[in-house]
Each structure stands twice: as C-alpha cells, then as structure tokens.
Amino acid sequence: MSRLSPAALLIVGAFMVPLFIELPVVLSFVGVELSMTASLGIGVVAFALVLIWSEVSEKPEAADA
C-alpha cells in the first residue's frame, strides 16, 4: 500500500518542478554553474526517490502477509 495517494504525488511533483527549473538560476547567484539538463536530472532522481519511498511498506511484516 502506498503512503501517498496519486493526488498527493501529483501535488509533490507540481511543487518540485518549479524548484528544479529555477535551481540553476538560484545557484548562479552564489557562483555555481549548473546546466538545465543536470537540474532536471536531479529533479527526476528526487521524484523517483519520493515514488520509491511512497511504495515501500512502513512495517516489515507486511511483506509476509
């Protein structure tokens, strides 16, 4: 059973997209150059980690059932 509903995953994704699109701009203020491709790659990996976290069972004994 998933920890997050599909609607909650959609909301998480909707909040993550602007963050990772603007990440290179924000980092450029402190002198760090990050390409848009790298930023979007980081975003995809972060969203994949959220998906994996949401699918992992909270209780280890749930796998035995």
Short mmCIF file of N, CA, C and O in Angstrom, two decimals:
data_model
loop_
_atom_site.label_atom_id
_atom_site.label_comp_id
_atom_site.label_asym_id
_atom_site.label_seq_id
_atom_site.Cartn_x
_atom_site.Cartn_y
_atom_site.Cartn_z
N MET A 1 0.84 -1.18 0.00
CA MET A 1 0.00 0.00 0.00
C MET A 1 0.88 1.24 0.00
O MET A 1 1.86 1.33 0.71
N SER A 2 0.51 2.19 -0.79
CA SER A 2 1.29 3.40 -0.95
C SER A 2 1.04 4.37 0.21
O SER A 2 -0.06 4.47 0.73
N ARG A 3 2.08 5.06 0.61
CA ARG A 3 1.95 6.06 1.66
C ARG A 3 1.25 7.31 1.15
O ARG A 3 0.61 8.02 1.91
N LEU A 4 1.41 7.59 -0.14
CA LEU A 4 0.83 8.79 -0.73
C LEU A 4 -0.20 8.41 -1.78
O LEU A 4 0.02 7.49 -2.57
N SER A 5 -1.28 9.14 -1.81
CA SER A 5 -2.29 8.90 -2.84
C SER A 5 -1.78 9.47 -4.17
O SER A 5 -0.83 10.27 -4.19
N PRO A 6 -2.38 9.08 -5.29
CA PRO A 6 -1.98 9.65 -6.57
C PRO A 6 -2.11 11.18 -6.61
O PRO A 6 -1.27 11.86 -7.20
N ALA A 7 -3.12 11.71 -5.94
CA ALA A 7 -3.28 13.16 -5.90
C ALA A 7 -2.14 13.82 -5.12
O ALA A 7 -1.64 14.87 -5.52
N ALA A 8 -1.73 13.19 -4.04
CA ALA A 8 -0.62 13.73 -3.26
C ALA A 8 0.69 13.68 -4.05
O ALA A 8 1.49 14.61 -3.99
N LEU A 9 0.90 12.61 -4.81
CA LEU A 9 2.09 12.53 -5.66
C LEU A 9 2.07 13.61 -6.73
O LEU A 9 3.11 14.19 -7.06
N LEU A 10 0.90 13.89 -7.27
CA LEU A 10 0.77 14.96 -8.25
C LEU A 10 1.11 16.31 -7.64
O LEU A 10 1.81 17.13 -8.26
N ILE A 11 0.67 16.55 -6.43
CA ILE A 11 0.97 17.81 -5.75
C ILE A 11 2.47 17.92 -5.46
O ILE A 11 3.08 18.97 -5.67
N VAL A 12 3.08 16.82 -5.01
CA VAL A 12 4.53 16.83 -4.76
C VAL A 12 5.29 17.14 -6.05
O VAL A 12 6.21 17.95 -6.07
N GLY A 13 4.89 16.49 -7.14
CA GLY A 13 5.53 16.76 -8.42
C GLY A 13 5.33 18.19 -8.89
O GLY A 13 6.25 18.82 -9.42
N ALA A 14 4.14 18.73 -8.66
CA ALA A 14 3.86 20.10 -9.06
C ALA A 14 4.71 21.11 -8.28
O ALA A 14 5.08 22.15 -8.82
N PHE A 15 5.02 20.81 -7.03
CA PHE A 15 5.89 21.69 -6.25
C PHE A 15 7.36 21.51 -6.62
O PHE A 15 8.14 22.46 -6.53
N MET A 16 7.74 20.31 -7.04
CA MET A 16 9.14 20.05 -7.35
C MET A 16 9.58 20.64 -8.68
O MET A 16 10.73 21.06 -8.82
N VAL A 17 8.69 20.68 -9.65
CA VAL A 17 9.06 21.15 -10.99
C VAL A 17 9.60 22.57 -10.97
O VAL A 17 10.71 22.82 -11.48
N PRO A 18 8.91 23.54 -10.40
CA PRO A 18 9.48 24.90 -10.38
C PRO A 18 10.78 25.01 -9.60
O PRO A 18 11.67 25.77 -9.96
N LEU A 19 10.90 24.20 -8.54
CA LEU A 19 12.14 24.25 -7.76
C LEU A 19 13.34 23.83 -8.60
O LEU A 19 14.39 24.49 -8.57
N PHE A 20 13.20 22.76 -9.34
CA PHE A 20 14.34 22.27 -10.11
C PHE A 20 14.54 23.04 -11.40
O PHE A 20 15.65 23.04 -11.95
N ILE A 21 13.53 23.73 -11.90
CA ILE A 21 13.72 24.59 -13.07
C ILE A 21 14.48 25.85 -12.67
O ILE A 21 15.34 26.34 -13.40
N GLU A 22 14.19 26.38 -11.49
CA GLU A 22 14.85 27.60 -11.02
C GLU A 22 16.15 27.34 -10.29
O GLU A 22 16.88 28.30 -9.98
N LEU A 23 16.49 26.10 -10.00
CA LEU A 23 17.71 25.78 -9.27
C LEU A 23 18.97 26.35 -9.92
O LEU A 23 19.79 26.94 -9.22
N PRO A 24 19.17 26.25 -11.24
CA PRO A 24 20.38 26.83 -11.84
C PRO A 24 20.44 28.35 -11.67
O PRO A 24 21.52 28.92 -11.48
N VAL A 25 19.30 29.02 -11.70
CA VAL A 25 19.28 30.47 -11.54
C VAL A 25 19.69 30.86 -10.12
O VAL A 25 20.52 31.75 -9.92
N VAL A 26 19.14 30.17 -9.15
CA VAL A 26 19.46 30.46 -7.75
C VAL A 26 20.93 30.17 -7.47
O VAL A 26 21.62 30.96 -6.81
N LEU A 27 21.43 29.05 -7.98
CA LEU A 27 22.83 28.71 -7.75
C LEU A 27 23.79 29.66 -8.45
O LEU A 27 24.91 29.85 -8.00
N SER A 28 23.36 30.27 -9.55
CA SER A 28 24.24 31.21 -10.26
C SER A 28 24.52 32.45 -9.42
O SER A 28 25.55 33.10 -9.61
N PHE A 29 23.63 32.79 -8.48
CA PHE A 29 23.87 33.94 -7.61
C PHE A 29 25.05 33.70 -6.67
O PHE A 29 25.68 34.66 -6.21
N VAL A 30 25.32 32.45 -6.35
CA VAL A 30 26.45 32.14 -5.48
C VAL A 30 27.65 31.61 -6.26
O VAL A 30 28.59 31.10 -5.68
N GLY A 31 27.59 31.70 -7.59
CA GLY A 31 28.73 31.33 -8.42
C GLY A 31 28.81 29.88 -8.82
O GLY A 31 29.84 29.43 -9.31
N VAL A 32 27.75 29.12 -8.64
CA VAL A 32 27.74 27.70 -9.02
C VAL A 32 27.01 27.57 -10.35
O VAL A 32 25.87 27.99 -10.48
N GLU A 33 27.70 27.02 -11.34
CA GLU A 33 27.08 26.83 -12.65
C GLU A 33 26.51 25.42 -12.74
O GLU A 33 27.21 24.44 -12.52
N LEU A 34 25.22 25.33 -13.03
CA LEU A 34 24.54 24.04 -13.16
C LEU A 34 23.68 24.11 -14.42
O LEU A 34 22.89 25.04 -14.57
N SER A 35 23.87 23.15 -15.30
CA SER A 35 23.09 23.17 -16.54
C SER A 35 21.64 22.78 -16.27
O SER A 35 21.32 22.16 -15.25
N MET A 36 20.77 23.16 -17.18
CA MET A 36 19.35 22.83 -17.04
C MET A 36 19.16 21.32 -17.10
O MET A 36 18.33 20.76 -16.37
N THR A 37 19.95 20.65 -17.92
CA THR A 37 19.86 19.19 -18.02
C THR A 37 20.21 18.53 -16.69
O THR A 37 19.52 17.61 -16.24
N ALA A 38 21.27 19.01 -16.04
CA ALA A 38 21.66 18.45 -14.75
C ALA A 38 20.59 18.73 -13.70
O ALA A 38 20.27 17.87 -12.87
N SER A 39 20.03 19.93 -13.73
CA SER A 39 18.98 20.27 -12.77
C SER A 39 17.75 19.40 -12.95
O SER A 39 17.18 18.90 -11.97
N LEU A 40 17.33 19.20 -14.18
CA LEU A 40 16.17 18.35 -14.43
C LEU A 40 16.47 16.89 -14.10
O LEU A 40 15.60 16.16 -13.63
N GLY A 41 17.72 16.47 -14.32
CA GLY A 41 18.12 15.12 -13.93
C GLY A 41 18.04 14.91 -12.43
O GLY A 41 17.56 13.88 -11.94
N ILE A 42 18.50 15.92 -11.68
CA ILE A 42 18.39 15.86 -10.22
C ILE A 42 16.92 15.80 -9.81
O ILE A 42 16.54 15.07 -8.90
N GLY A 43 16.07 16.57 -10.50
CA GLY A 43 14.64 16.56 -10.21
C GLY A 43 14.00 15.21 -10.47
O GLY A 43 13.18 14.75 -9.68
N VAL A 44 14.38 14.57 -11.57
CA VAL A 44 13.83 13.25 -11.90
C VAL A 44 14.26 12.23 -10.85
O VAL A 44 13.44 11.42 -10.39
N VAL A 45 15.52 12.29 -10.44
CA VAL A 45 16.01 11.37 -9.42
C VAL A 45 15.30 11.61 -8.09
O VAL A 45 14.89 10.66 -7.41
N ALA A 46 15.11 12.88 -7.73
CA ALA A 46 14.42 13.20 -6.47
C ALA A 46 12.98 12.71 -6.50
O ALA A 46 12.49 12.15 -5.51
N PHE A 47 12.29 12.90 -7.63
CA PHE A 47 10.91 12.43 -7.72
C PHE A 47 10.85 10.91 -7.69
O PHE A 47 9.95 10.33 -7.09
N ALA A 48 11.82 10.25 -8.33
CA ALA A 48 11.87 8.79 -8.29
C ALA A 48 12.10 8.30 -6.86
O ALA A 48 11.49 7.31 -6.44
N LEU A 49 12.93 9.01 -6.09
CA LEU A 49 13.12 8.63 -4.69
C LEU A 49 11.84 8.81 -3.88
O LEU A 49 11.53 7.99 -3.00
N VAL A 50 11.06 9.85 -4.17
CA VAL A 50 9.78 10.04 -3.49
C VAL A 50 8.83 8.89 -3.85
O VAL A 50 8.13 8.36 -2.99
N LEU A 51 8.81 8.50 -5.13
CA LEU A 51 7.97 7.38 -5.54
C LEU A 51 8.37 6.09 -4.85
O LEU A 51 7.52 5.33 -4.37
N ILE A 52 9.67 5.83 -4.78
CA ILE A 52 10.15 4.62 -4.12
C ILE A 52 9.80 4.66 -2.64
O ILE A 52 9.32 3.68 -2.07
N TRP A 53 10.02 5.82 -2.00
CA TRP A 53 9.69 5.95 -0.58
C TRP A 53 8.20 5.72 -0.34
O TRP A 53 7.82 5.09 0.64
N SER A 54 7.37 6.23 -1.24
CA SER A 54 5.92 6.10 -1.04
C SER A 54 5.44 4.66 -1.22
O SER A 54 4.40 4.29 -0.69
N GLU A 55 6.18 3.86 -1.95
CA GLU A 55 5.77 2.48 -2.19
C GLU A 55 6.35 1.49 -1.19
O GLU A 55 5.86 0.38 -1.07
N VAL A 56 7.39 1.88 -0.48
CA VAL A 56 8.00 0.99 0.50
C VAL A 56 7.08 0.89 1.71
O VAL A 56 6.59 1.88 2.22
N SER A 57 6.86 -0.31 2.15
CA SER A 57 5.98 -0.53 3.29
C SER A 57 6.58 0.02 4.57
O SER A 57 7.79 -0.06 4.78
N GLU A 58 5.74 0.54 5.43
CA GLU A 58 6.20 1.06 6.72
C GLU A 58 6.55 -0.07 7.68
O GLU A 58 7.43 0.06 8.51
N LYS A 59 5.85 -1.18 7.58
CA LYS A 59 6.05 -2.29 8.50
C LYS A 59 6.70 -3.45 7.75
O LYS A 59 6.21 -3.91 6.72
N PRO A 60 7.82 -3.99 8.26
CA PRO A 60 8.47 -5.10 7.56
C PRO A 60 7.64 -6.36 7.51
O PRO A 60 7.75 -7.15 6.59
N GLU A 61 6.75 -6.58 8.48
CA GLU A 61 5.94 -7.81 8.48
C GLU A 61 4.84 -7.76 7.44
O GLU A 61 4.20 -8.76 7.18
N ALA A 62 4.61 -6.61 6.81
CA ALA A 62 3.56 -6.52 5.79
C ALA A 62 3.94 -7.33 4.55
O ALA A 62 3.08 -7.80 3.82
N ALA A 63 5.22 -7.56 4.33
CA ALA A 63 5.66 -8.35 3.18
C ALA A 63 5.35 -9.83 3.37
O ALA A 63 5.24 -10.58 2.41
N ASP A 64 5.23 -10.28 4.62
CA ASP A 64 4.96 -11.67 4.89
C ASP A 64 3.49 -12.04 4.68
O ASP A 64 3.16 -13.19 4.50
N ALA A 65 2.63 -11.07 4.69
CA ALA A 65 1.18 -11.34 4.59
C ALA A 65 0.77 -11.70 3.19
O ALA A 65 1.32 -11.40 2.23
#
